[in-house]
PDB file of C-alpha atoms and ligand atoms in Angstrom:
ATOM      1  CA  UNK A   1     -24.283  56.318   6.877  1.00  0.00           C
ATOM      2  CA  UNK A   2     -22.619  56.804   3.502  1.00  0.00           C
ATOM      3  CA  UNK A   3     -23.780  54.904   0.451  1.00  0.00           C
ATOM      4  CA  UNK A   4     -21.115  54.564  -2.252  1.00  0.00           C
ATOM      5  CA  UNK A   5     -21.953  55.494  -5.817  1.00  0.00           C
ATOM      6  CA  UNK A   6     -20.419  53.013  -8.302  1.00  0.00           C
ATOM      7  CA  UNK A   7     -18.905  54.312 -11.526  1.00  0.00           C
ATOM      8  CA  UNK A   8     -19.325  52.651 -14.898  1.00  0.00           C
ATOM      9  CA  UNK A   9     -16.157  50.602 -14.449  1.00  0.00           C
ATOM     10  CA  UNK A  10     -17.262  49.325 -11.046  1.00  0.00           C
ATOM     11  CA  UNK A  11     -20.728  48.524 -12.422  1.00  0.00           C
ATOM     12  CA  UNK A  12     -19.266  46.463 -15.288  1.00  0.00           C
ATOM     13  CA  UNK A  13     -17.352  44.387 -12.667  1.00  0.00           C
ATOM     14  CA  UNK A  14     -20.477  44.004 -10.508  1.00  0.00           C
ATOM     15  CA  UNK A  15     -22.438  42.759 -13.571  1.00  0.00           C
ATOM     16  CA  UNK A  16     -19.839  39.988 -14.046  1.00  0.00           C
ATOM     17  CA  UNK A  17     -19.754  39.056 -10.366  1.00  0.00           C
ATOM     18  CA  UNK A  18     -23.603  39.048 -10.209  1.00  0.00           C
ATOM     19  CA  UNK A  19     -23.952  36.840 -13.252  1.00  0.00           C
ATOM     20  CA  UNK A  20     -21.314  34.401 -11.959  1.00  0.00           C
ATOM     21  CA  UNK A  21     -23.117  34.093  -8.530  1.00  0.00           C
ATOM     22  CA  UNK A  22     -26.365  33.307 -10.410  1.00  0.00           C
ATOM     23  CA  UNK A  23     -24.585  30.749 -12.652  1.00  0.00           C
ATOM     24  CA  UNK A  24     -23.563  28.842  -9.495  1.00  0.00           C
ATOM     25  CA  UNK A  25     -27.202  28.452  -8.735  1.00  0.00           C
ATOM     26  CA  UNK A  26     -27.895  27.254 -12.280  1.00  0.00           C
ATOM     27  CA  UNK A  27     -25.070  24.732 -11.939  1.00  0.00           C
ATOM     28  CA  UNK A  28     -26.255  23.286  -8.615  1.00  0.00           C
ATOM     29  CA  UNK A  29     -29.942  23.132  -9.470  1.00  0.00           C
ATOM     30  CA  UNK A  30     -29.990  19.520 -10.884  1.00  0.00           C
ATOM     31  CA  UNK A  31     -28.197  18.266  -7.709  1.00  0.00           C
ATOM     32  CA  UNK A  32     -30.873  19.568  -5.285  1.00  0.00           C
ATOM     33  CA  UNK A  33     -32.670  16.168  -4.881  1.00  0.00           C
ATOM     34  CA  UNK A  34     -33.785  13.847  -2.085  1.00  0.00           C
ATOM     35  CA  UNK A  35     -30.820  11.972  -0.638  1.00  0.00           C
ATOM     36  CA  UNK A  36     -28.089  14.585  -1.219  1.00  0.00           C
ATOM     37  CA  UNK A  37     -26.358  16.177   1.753  1.00  0.00           C
ATOM     38  CA  UNK A  38     -25.959  19.901   2.084  1.00  0.00           C
ATOM     39  CA  UNK A  39     -22.186  19.222   2.527  1.00  0.00           C
ATOM     40  CA  UNK A  40     -22.202  17.739  -1.007  1.00  0.00           C
ATOM     41  CA  UNK A  41     -23.954  20.841  -2.418  1.00  0.00           C
ATOM     42  CA  UNK A  42     -21.395  23.025  -0.584  1.00  0.00           C
ATOM     43  CA  UNK A  43     -18.414  21.072  -2.017  1.00  0.00           C
ATOM     44  CA  UNK A  44     -19.795  21.072  -5.565  1.00  0.00           C
ATOM     45  CA  UNK A  45     -20.457  24.812  -5.390  1.00  0.00           C
ATOM     46  CA  UNK A  46     -17.024  25.486  -3.865  1.00  0.00           C
ATOM     47  CA  UNK A  47     -15.269  23.595  -6.574  1.00  0.00           C
ATOM     48  CA  UNK A  48     -17.320  25.269  -9.328  1.00  0.00           C
ATOM     49  CA  UNK A  49     -16.671  28.724  -8.022  1.00  0.00           C
ATOM     50  CA  UNK A  50     -12.916  28.135  -7.541  1.00  0.00           C
ATOM     51  CA  UNK A  51     -12.014  25.866 -10.392  1.00  0.00           C
ATOM     52  CA  UNK A  52     -14.560  26.752 -13.164  1.00  0.00           C
ATOM     53  CA  UNK A  53     -15.166  30.440 -12.443  1.00  0.00           C
ATOM     54  CA  UNK A  54     -11.939  31.611 -10.885  1.00  0.00           C
ATOM     55  CA  UNK A  55     -13.963  33.135  -8.027  1.00  0.00           C
ATOM     56  CA  UNK A  56     -13.511  33.255  -4.244  1.00  0.00           C
ATOM     57  CA  UNK A  57     -16.528  31.960  -2.185  1.00  0.00           C
ATOM     58  CA  UNK A  58     -17.147  35.016  -0.007  1.00  0.00           C
ATOM     59  CA  UNK A  59     -18.760  33.169   2.948  1.00  0.00           C
ATOM     60  CA  UNK A  60     -15.791  30.903   3.630  1.00  0.00           C
ATOM     61  CA  UNK A  61     -14.067  32.145   6.812  1.00  0.00           C
ATOM     62  CA  UNK A  62     -16.211  35.266   6.731  1.00  0.00           C
ATOM     63  CA  UNK A  63     -16.170  36.675  10.249  1.00  0.00           C
ATOM     64  CA  UNK A  64     -18.172  39.834  10.824  1.00  0.00           C
ATOM     65  CA  UNK A  65     -17.972  41.303  14.349  1.00  0.00           C
ATOM     66  CA  UNK A  66     -19.087  38.861  17.051  1.00  0.00           C
ATOM     67  CA  UNK A  67     -19.260  35.861  14.790  1.00  0.00           C
ATOM     68  CA  UNK A  68     -16.957  32.865  14.540  1.00  0.00           C
ATOM     69  CA  UNK A  69     -15.607  32.497  11.011  1.00  0.00           C
ATOM     70  CA  UNK A  70     -18.242  30.923   8.765  1.00  0.00           C
ATOM     71  CA  UNK A  71     -16.964  27.388   8.019  1.00  0.00           C
ATOM     72  CA  UNK A  72     -18.414  26.710   4.590  1.00  0.00           C
ATOM     73  CA  UNK A  73     -18.678  28.228   1.084  1.00  0.00           C
ATOM     74  CA  UNK A  74     -22.452  28.577   0.740  1.00  0.00           C
ATOM     75  CA  UNK A  75     -25.484  28.880   2.964  1.00  0.00           C
ATOM     76  CA  UNK A  76     -28.111  26.132   2.979  1.00  0.00           C
ATOM     77  CA  UNK A  77     -31.243  26.954   4.925  1.00  0.00           C
ATOM     78  CA  UNK A  78     -33.869  24.193   5.120  1.00  0.00           C
ATOM     79  CA  UNK A  79     -37.578  24.452   6.115  1.00  0.00           C
ATOM     80  CA  UNK A  80     -37.733  26.391   9.445  1.00  0.00           C
ATOM     81  CA  UNK A  81     -34.228  27.708   8.912  1.00  0.00           C
ATOM     82  CA  UNK A  82     -34.411  31.398   8.071  1.00  0.00           C
ATOM     83  CA  UNK A  83     -30.871  32.083   6.821  1.00  0.00           C
ATOM     84  CA  UNK A  84     -27.168  31.213   7.278  1.00  0.00           C
ATOM     85  CA  UNK A  85     -27.901  27.530   7.543  1.00  0.00           C
ATOM     86  CA  UNK A  86     -24.498  25.720   7.746  1.00  0.00           C
ATOM     87  CA  UNK A  87     -24.027  22.813   5.308  1.00  0.00           C
ATOM     88  CA  UNK A  88     -23.656  19.464   7.045  1.00  0.00           C
ATOM     89  CA  UNK A  89     -24.210  15.684   6.654  1.00  0.00           C
ATOM     90  CA  UNK A  90     -28.045  15.790   6.873  1.00  0.00           C
ATOM     91  CA  UNK A  91     -29.782  14.313   3.784  1.00  0.00           C
ATOM     92  CA  UNK A  92     -32.288  16.357   1.978  1.00  0.00           C
ATOM     93  CA  UNK A  93     -35.689  14.602   1.889  1.00  0.00           C
ATOM     94  CA  UNK A  94     -38.761  14.719  -0.323  1.00  0.00           C
ATOM     95  CA  UNK A  95     -40.900  17.753   0.517  1.00  0.00           C
ATOM     96  CA  UNK A  96     -38.178  19.935   2.028  1.00  0.00           C
ATOM     97  CA  UNK A  97     -37.771  23.475   0.860  1.00  0.00           C
ATOM     98  CA  UNK A  98     -34.255  24.854   0.844  1.00  0.00           C
ATOM     99  CA  UNK A  99     -32.627  28.230   0.195  1.00  0.00           C
ATOM    100  CA  UNK A 100     -29.188  28.198  -1.388  1.00  0.00           C
ATOM    101  CA  UNK A 101     -27.328  31.523  -0.905  1.00  0.00           C
ATOM    102  CA  UNK A 102     -24.312  32.138  -3.038  1.00  0.00           C
ATOM    103  CA  UNK A 103     -21.857  35.008  -2.824  1.00  0.00           C
ATOM    104  CA  UNK A 104     -18.818  35.120  -5.064  1.00  0.00           C
ATOM    105  CA  UNK A 105     -15.900  37.519  -5.258  1.00  0.00           C
ATOM    106  CA  UNK A 106     -14.607  38.090  -8.788  1.00  0.00           C
ATOM    107  CA  UNK A 107     -11.850  40.576  -9.419  1.00  0.00           C
ATOM    108  CA  UNK A 108     -12.412  42.095  -5.990  1.00  0.00           C
ATOM    109  CA  UNK A 109     -16.205  42.649  -6.482  1.00  0.00           C
ATOM    110  CA  UNK A 110     -19.072  40.743  -4.820  1.00  0.00           C
ATOM    111  CA  UNK A 111     -22.197  39.148  -6.353  1.00  0.00           C
ATOM    112  CA  UNK A 112     -24.807  37.898  -3.869  1.00  0.00           C
ATOM    113  CA  UNK A 113     -27.962  35.946  -4.738  1.00  0.00           C
ATOM    114  CA  UNK A 114     -30.222  33.198  -3.417  1.00  0.00           C
ATOM    115  CA  UNK A 115     -33.111  31.047  -4.599  1.00  0.00           C
ATOM    116  CA  UNK A 116     -35.619  28.611  -3.013  1.00  0.00           C
ATOM    117  CA  UNK A 117     -35.776  25.005  -4.191  1.00  0.00           C
ATOM    118  CA  UNK A 118     -38.414  22.368  -3.583  1.00  0.00           C
ATOM    119  CA  UNK A 119     -36.850  18.909  -2.925  1.00  0.00           C
ATOM    120  CA  UNK A 120     -38.948  16.368  -4.793  1.00  0.00           C
ATOM    121  CA  UNK A 121     -42.564  17.476  -4.275  1.00  0.00           C
ATOM    122  CA  UNK A 122     -43.169  20.039  -1.554  1.00  0.00           C
ATOM    123  CA  UNK A 123     -46.538  20.748  -0.025  1.00  0.00           C
ATOM    124  CA  UNK A 124     -48.922  23.389  -1.530  1.00  0.00           C
ATOM    125  CA  UNK A 125     -48.389  25.525   1.557  1.00  0.00           C
ATOM    126  CA  UNK A 126     -44.612  25.370   1.227  1.00  0.00           C
ATOM    127  CA  UNK A 127     -44.738  26.193  -2.453  1.00  0.00           C
ATOM    128  CA  UNK A 128     -47.092  29.148  -1.795  1.00  0.00           C
ATOM    129  CA  UNK A 129     -44.673  30.538   0.794  1.00  0.00           C
ATOM    130  CA  UNK A 130     -41.810  30.291  -1.740  1.00  0.00           C
ATOM    131  CA  UNK A 131     -43.928  31.925  -4.433  1.00  0.00           C
ATOM    132  CA  UNK A 132     -45.121  34.836  -2.292  1.00  0.00           C
ATOM    133  CA  UNK A 133     -41.568  35.441  -1.073  1.00  0.00           C
ATOM    134  CA  UNK A 134     -40.405  35.560  -4.661  1.00  0.00           C
ATOM    135  CA  UNK A 135     -43.081  38.130  -5.409  1.00  0.00           C
ATOM    136  CA  UNK A 136     -42.103  40.086  -2.318  1.00  0.00           C
ATOM    137  CA  UNK A 137     -38.523  40.378  -3.629  1.00  0.00           C
ATOM    138  CA  UNK A 138     -39.627  41.479  -7.033  1.00  0.00           C
ATOM    139  CA  UNK A 139     -42.225  43.915  -5.804  1.00  0.00           C
ATOM    140  CA  UNK A 140     -39.462  45.508  -3.734  1.00  0.00           C
ATOM    141  CA  UNK A 141     -37.116  45.583  -6.796  1.00  0.00           C
ATOM    142  CA  UNK A 142     -39.793  47.137  -8.964  1.00  0.00           C
ATOM    143  CA  UNK A 143     -40.051  50.310  -6.887  1.00  0.00           C
ATOM    144  CA  UNK A 144     -36.343  50.946  -7.095  1.00  0.00           C
ATOM    145  CA  UNK A 145     -35.448  54.173  -8.959  1.00  0.00           C
ATOM    146  CA  UNK A 146     -33.649  57.420  -8.182  1.00  0.00           C
ATOM    147  CA  UNK A 147     -35.531  59.784  -5.878  1.00  0.00           C
ATOM    148  CA  UNK A 148     -37.451  57.218  -3.771  1.00  0.00           C
ATOM    149  CA  UNK A 149     -36.888  56.765  -0.058  1.00  0.00           C
ATOM    150  CA  UNK A 150     -35.129  53.463   0.676  1.00  0.00           C
ATOM    151  CA  UNK A 151     -38.102  52.763   2.981  1.00  0.00           C
ATOM    152  CA  UNK A 152     -40.436  52.274   0.084  1.00  0.00           C
ATOM    153  CA  UNK A 153     -38.779  48.995  -0.606  1.00  0.00           C
ATOM    154  CA  UNK A 154     -39.435  47.577   2.881  1.00  0.00           C
ATOM    155  CA  UNK A 155     -42.927  49.058   3.041  1.00  0.00           C
ATOM    156  CA  UNK A 156     -43.762  47.313  -0.317  1.00  0.00           C
ATOM    157  CA  UNK A 157     -42.361  43.928   0.703  1.00  0.00           C
ATOM    158  CA  UNK A 158     -44.031  44.052   4.158  1.00  0.00           C
ATOM    159  CA  UNK A 159     -47.412  44.849   2.620  1.00  0.00           C
ATOM    160  CA  UNK A 160     -47.322  41.892   0.213  1.00  0.00           C
ATOM    161  CA  UNK A 161     -46.085  39.523   2.902  1.00  0.00           C
ATOM    162  CA  UNK A 162     -48.587  40.488   5.598  1.00  0.00           C
ATOM    163  CA  UNK A 163     -51.652  40.722   3.285  1.00  0.00           C
ATOM    164  CA  UNK A 164     -50.653  37.153   2.228  1.00  0.00           C
ATOM    165  CA  UNK A 165     -50.849  36.008   5.875  1.00  0.00           C
ATOM    166  CA  UNK A 166     -47.110  35.893   6.486  1.00  0.00           C
ATOM    167  CA  UNK A 167     -44.543  37.767   8.668  1.00  0.00           C
ATOM    168  CA  UNK A 168     -41.308  39.548   7.839  1.00  0.00           C
ATOM    169  CA  UNK A 169     -38.083  38.760   9.735  1.00  0.00           C
ATOM    170  CA  UNK A 170     -36.709  41.990  11.226  1.00  0.00           C
ATOM    171  CA  UNK A 171     -33.256  41.107  12.454  1.00  0.00           C
ATOM    172  CA  UNK A 172     -31.621  40.576   9.064  1.00  0.00           C
ATOM    173  CA  UNK A 173     -31.765  42.825   6.041  1.00  0.00           C
ATOM    174  CA  UNK A 174     -30.438  43.538   2.583  1.00  0.00           C
ATOM    175  CA  UNK A 175     -27.274  45.480   2.231  1.00  0.00           C
ATOM    176  CA  UNK A 176     -25.015  47.643   0.102  1.00  0.00           C
ATOM    177  CA  UNK A 177     -22.441  45.522  -1.716  1.00  0.00           C
ATOM    178  CA  UNK A 178     -19.407  46.119  -3.855  1.00  0.00           C
ATOM    179  CA  UNK A 179     -15.762  45.658  -2.938  1.00  0.00           C
ATOM    180  CA  UNK A 180     -17.131  44.750   0.521  1.00  0.00           C
ATOM    181  CA  UNK A 181     -19.646  41.923   1.179  1.00  0.00           C
ATOM    182  CA  UNK A 182     -21.852  44.116   3.447  1.00  0.00           C
ATOM    183  CA  UNK A 183     -21.823  47.888   3.010  1.00  0.00           C
ATOM    184  CA  UNK A 184     -24.243  50.713   3.777  1.00  0.00           C
ATOM    185  CA  UNK A 185     -27.141  50.983   3.428  1.00  0.00           C
ATOM    186  CA  UNK A 186     -29.112  48.396   5.463  1.00  0.00           C
ATOM    187  CA  UNK A 187     -32.175  47.515   3.344  1.00  0.00           C
ATOM    188  CA  UNK A 188     -35.054  46.721   5.667  1.00  0.00           C
ATOM    189  CA  UNK A 189     -37.767  44.426   4.368  1.00  0.00           C
ATOM    190  CA  UNK A 190     -40.423  46.280   6.461  1.00  0.00           C
ATOM    191  CA  UNK A 191     -41.075  49.833   7.482  1.00  0.00           C
ATOM    192  CA  UNK A 192     -42.384  53.168   6.103  1.00  0.00           C
ATOM    193  CA  UNK A 193     -42.395  54.377   2.561  1.00  0.00           C
ATOM    194  CA  UNK A 194     -41.308  57.949   3.399  1.00  0.00           C
ATOM    195  CA  UNK A 195     -38.240  57.092   5.530  1.00  0.00           C
ATOM    196  CA  UNK A 196     -34.622  56.428   4.951  1.00  0.00           C
ATOM    197  CA  UNK A 197     -32.047  57.844   2.529  1.00  0.00           C
ATOM    198  CA  UNK A 198     -33.078  58.890  -1.081  1.00  0.00           C
ATOM    199  CA  UNK A 199     -31.810  56.544  -3.772  1.00  0.00           C
ATOM    200  CA  UNK A 200     -29.389  57.728  -6.444  1.00  0.00           C
ATOM    201  CA  UNK A 201     -28.248  56.185  -9.682  1.00  0.00           C
ATOM    202  CA  UNK A 202     -25.079  54.109  -9.078  1.00  0.00           C
ATOM    203  CA  UNK A 203     -26.099  52.597  -5.761  1.00  0.00           C
ATOM    204  CA  UNK A 204     -25.926  48.875  -5.524  1.00  0.00           C
ATOM    205  CA  UNK A 205     -27.562  46.806  -2.810  1.00  0.00           C
ATOM    206  CA  UNK A 206     -29.283  43.517  -2.169  1.00  0.00           C
ATOM    207  CA  UNK A 207     -32.960  42.775  -1.484  1.00  0.00           C
ATOM    208  CA  UNK A 208     -33.282  39.470   0.377  1.00  0.00           C
ATOM    209  CA  UNK A 209     -36.556  39.268   2.227  1.00  0.00           C
ATOM    210  CA  UNK A 210     -36.937  36.431   4.780  1.00  0.00           C
ATOM    211  CA  UNK A 211     -40.624  35.579   5.095  1.00  0.00           C
ATOM    212  CA  UNK A 212     -42.127  33.256   7.762  1.00  0.00           C
ATOM    213  CA  UNK A 213     -45.274  31.266   7.456  1.00  0.00           C
ATOM    214  CA  UNK A 214     -45.930  31.811  11.188  1.00  0.00           C
ATOM    215  CA  UNK A 215     -44.678  34.475  13.619  1.00  0.00           C
ATOM    216  CA  UNK A 216     -41.656  36.700  12.780  1.00  0.00           C
ATOM    217  CA  UNK A 217     -39.613  35.761  15.834  1.00  0.00           C
ATOM    218  CA  UNK A 218     -36.371  33.907  15.315  1.00  0.00           C
ATOM    219  CA  UNK A 219     -33.567  32.274  17.368  1.00  0.00           C
ATOM    220  CA  UNK A 220     -29.967  31.286  16.657  1.00  0.00           C
ATOM    221  CA  UNK A 221     -28.832  27.671  16.868  1.00  0.00           C
ATOM    222  CA  UNK A 222     -25.757  26.770  18.979  1.00  0.00           C
ATOM    223  CA  UNK A 223     -23.542  26.688  15.892  1.00  0.00           C
ATOM    224  CA  UNK A 224     -23.675  30.502  16.154  1.00  0.00           C
ATOM    225  CA  UNK A 225     -24.838  30.909  12.497  1.00  0.00           C
ATOM    226  CA  UNK A 226     -28.029  29.055  11.645  1.00  0.00           C
ATOM    227  CA  UNK A 227     -31.116  31.228  12.276  1.00  0.00           C
ATOM    228  CA  UNK A 228     -34.458  29.422  12.721  1.00  0.00           C
ATOM    229  CA  UNK A 229     -38.040  30.415  13.368  1.00  0.00           C
ATOM    230  CA  UNK A 230     -38.951  30.379  17.072  1.00  0.00           C
ATOM    231  CA  UNK A 231     -42.349  28.704  16.339  1.00  0.00           C
ATOM    232  CA  UNK A 232     -40.651  26.293  13.862  1.00  0.00           C
ATOM    233  CA  UNK A 233     -42.846  27.499  11.034  1.00  0.00           C
ATOM    234  CA  UNK A 234     -41.435  27.386   7.460  1.00  0.00           C
ATOM    235  CA  UNK A 235     -39.351  30.311   6.247  1.00  0.00           C
ATOM    236  CA  UNK A 236     -38.376  31.349   2.710  1.00  0.00           C
ATOM    237  CA  UNK A 237     -35.947  33.830   1.184  1.00  0.00           C
ATOM    238  CA  UNK A 238     -34.895  35.076  -2.274  1.00  0.00           C
ATOM    239  CA  UNK A 239     -32.135  37.478  -3.010  1.00  0.00           C
ATOM    240  CA  UNK A 240     -30.970  39.656  -5.911  1.00  0.00           C
ATOM    241  CA  UNK A 241     -28.172  42.231  -6.136  1.00  0.00           C
ATOM    242  CA  UNK A 242     -29.680  45.331  -7.722  1.00  0.00           C
ATOM    243  CA  UNK A 243     -28.233  48.537  -9.342  1.00  0.00           C
ATOM    244  CA  UNK A 244     -30.187  51.857  -9.199  1.00  0.00           C
ATOM    245  CA  UNK A 245     -30.094  53.089 -12.840  1.00  0.00           C
ATOM    246  CA  UNK A 246     -30.984  56.573 -14.147  1.00  0.00           C
ATOM    247  CA  UNK A 247     -34.452  55.337 -14.940  1.00  0.00           C
ATOM    248  CA  UNK A 248     -35.142  52.525 -12.508  1.00  0.00           C
ATOM    249  CA  UNK A 249     -33.322  49.343 -11.597  1.00  0.00           C
ATOM    250  CA  UNK A 250     -31.158  46.571 -13.100  1.00  0.00           C
ATOM    251  CA  UNK A 251     -31.036  43.208 -11.411  1.00  0.00           C
ATOM    252  CA  UNK A 252     -27.355  42.146 -11.568  1.00  0.00           C
ATOM    253  CA  UNK A 253     -27.725  38.539 -10.357  1.00  0.00           C
ATOM    254  CA  UNK A 254     -29.387  37.135 -13.472  1.00  0.00           C
ATOM    255  CA  UNK A 255     -28.293  34.272 -15.725  1.00  0.00           C
ATOM    256  CA  UNK A 256     -29.692  31.806 -18.215  1.00  0.00           C
ATOM    257  CA  UNK A 257     -31.228  29.625 -15.492  1.00  0.00           C
ATOM    258  CA  UNK A 258     -32.857  32.389 -13.418  1.00  0.00           C
ATOM    259  CA  UNK A 259     -36.545  31.889 -12.888  1.00  0.00           C
ATOM    260  CA  UNK A 260     -38.526  34.470 -14.868  1.00  0.00           C
ATOM    261  CA  UNK A 261     -39.686  37.544 -12.901  1.00  0.00           C
ATOM    262  CA  UNK A 262     -43.402  37.435 -11.944  1.00  0.00           C
ATOM    263  CA  UNK A 263     -45.653  38.603 -14.762  1.00  0.00           C
ATOM    264  CA  UNK A 264     -46.519  41.871 -12.899  1.00  0.00           C
ATOM    265  CA  UNK A 265     -42.896  43.074 -13.451  1.00  0.00           C
ATOM    266  CA  UNK A 266     -42.718  45.575 -16.308  1.00  0.00           C
ATOM    267  CA  UNK A 267     -40.148  44.201 -18.809  1.00  0.00           C
TER     268      UNK A 267
HETATM  269  N1  MF3 B 301     -25.084  35.714   1.643  1.00  0.00           N
HETATM  270  C1  MF3 B 301     -25.566  36.209   2.936  1.00  0.00           C
HETATM  271  C2  MF3 B 301     -26.268  37.556   2.597  1.00  0.00           C
HETATM  272  O1  MF3 B 301     -27.077  37.563   1.794  1.00  0.00           O
HETATM  273  C3  MF3 B 301     -24.532  36.358   3.971  1.00  0.00           C
HETATM  274  C4  MF3 B 301     -23.922  35.134   4.365  1.00  0.00           C
HETATM  275  S1  MF3 B 301     -22.762  35.430   5.557  1.00  0.00           S
HETATM  276  C5  MF3 B 301     -22.180  33.914   5.883  1.00  0.00           C
HETATM  277  O2  MF3 B 301     -25.924  38.608   3.062  1.00  0.00           O
HETATM  278  F1  MF3 B 301     -21.074  34.070   6.542  1.00  0.00           F
HETATM  279  F2  MF3 B 301     -23.113  33.279   6.543  1.00  0.00           F
HETATM  280  F3  MF3 B 301     -21.924  33.293   4.779  1.00  0.00           F
HETATM  281 CO1   CO B 302     -26.893  39.437   0.910  1.00  0.00          CO
HETATM  282 CO1   CO B 303     -26.763  36.215   0.163  1.00  0.00          CO
END
């Protein structure tokens, strides 16, 4: 495994790509309402990325080994869908929770981020799952600094998820990112604090924990992309692209509309 170290010029480009990805989420937020289809959200985001931002939507026709090309420009994962939900003609309804996952390519560099949205008014249980998952992501980000083992991130996330009564999906993970969508390392959202490579300044990777209200087991739908919980329990996910700095971390996928970090995060 070789983890690339980004130079200052690369980092400047990644900051731009990261902000643009987050700004797509800012743009689409007011459209996430009961009665809209995920196809409409996909088309709106596609046009915003291409026409307003001059970006390429990275998911469109993305075909990692063994997968058919991904047919849409964003991922829309509703309720028991864990990740990679494919937009379609289904209407969002009051009480749904949905993850929108955006990856842009700007000037050859990738920015990758996702947020949860409640459609209308979601249940208290659904909102708690979204909130704890957000905390899991930020608790993982907060331990990032040169000299730690990568495994500390997963151990930190797993602890918060499991002490909250939830489970961590094992089959999908965060990833290095840069000129390529998915690079080394694989960033597990569970595991042991003293395992894995040692972080160095200039590494860039995503944290994107998928947390289930029920059991951790998943299955794939027949479309070959959409991942759902086996027990049909709700699942939530948040994602940031993060730089390891000399003193800690910098979240690259922030913009004016980003929800504030939890209050436990040192500013
Ligand atoms: N954005 C997802 C991630 O966080 C990957 C989506 S791949 C796609 O890694 F093909 F489904 F879009
Ligand atoms: Co990602
Ligand atoms: Co993503």
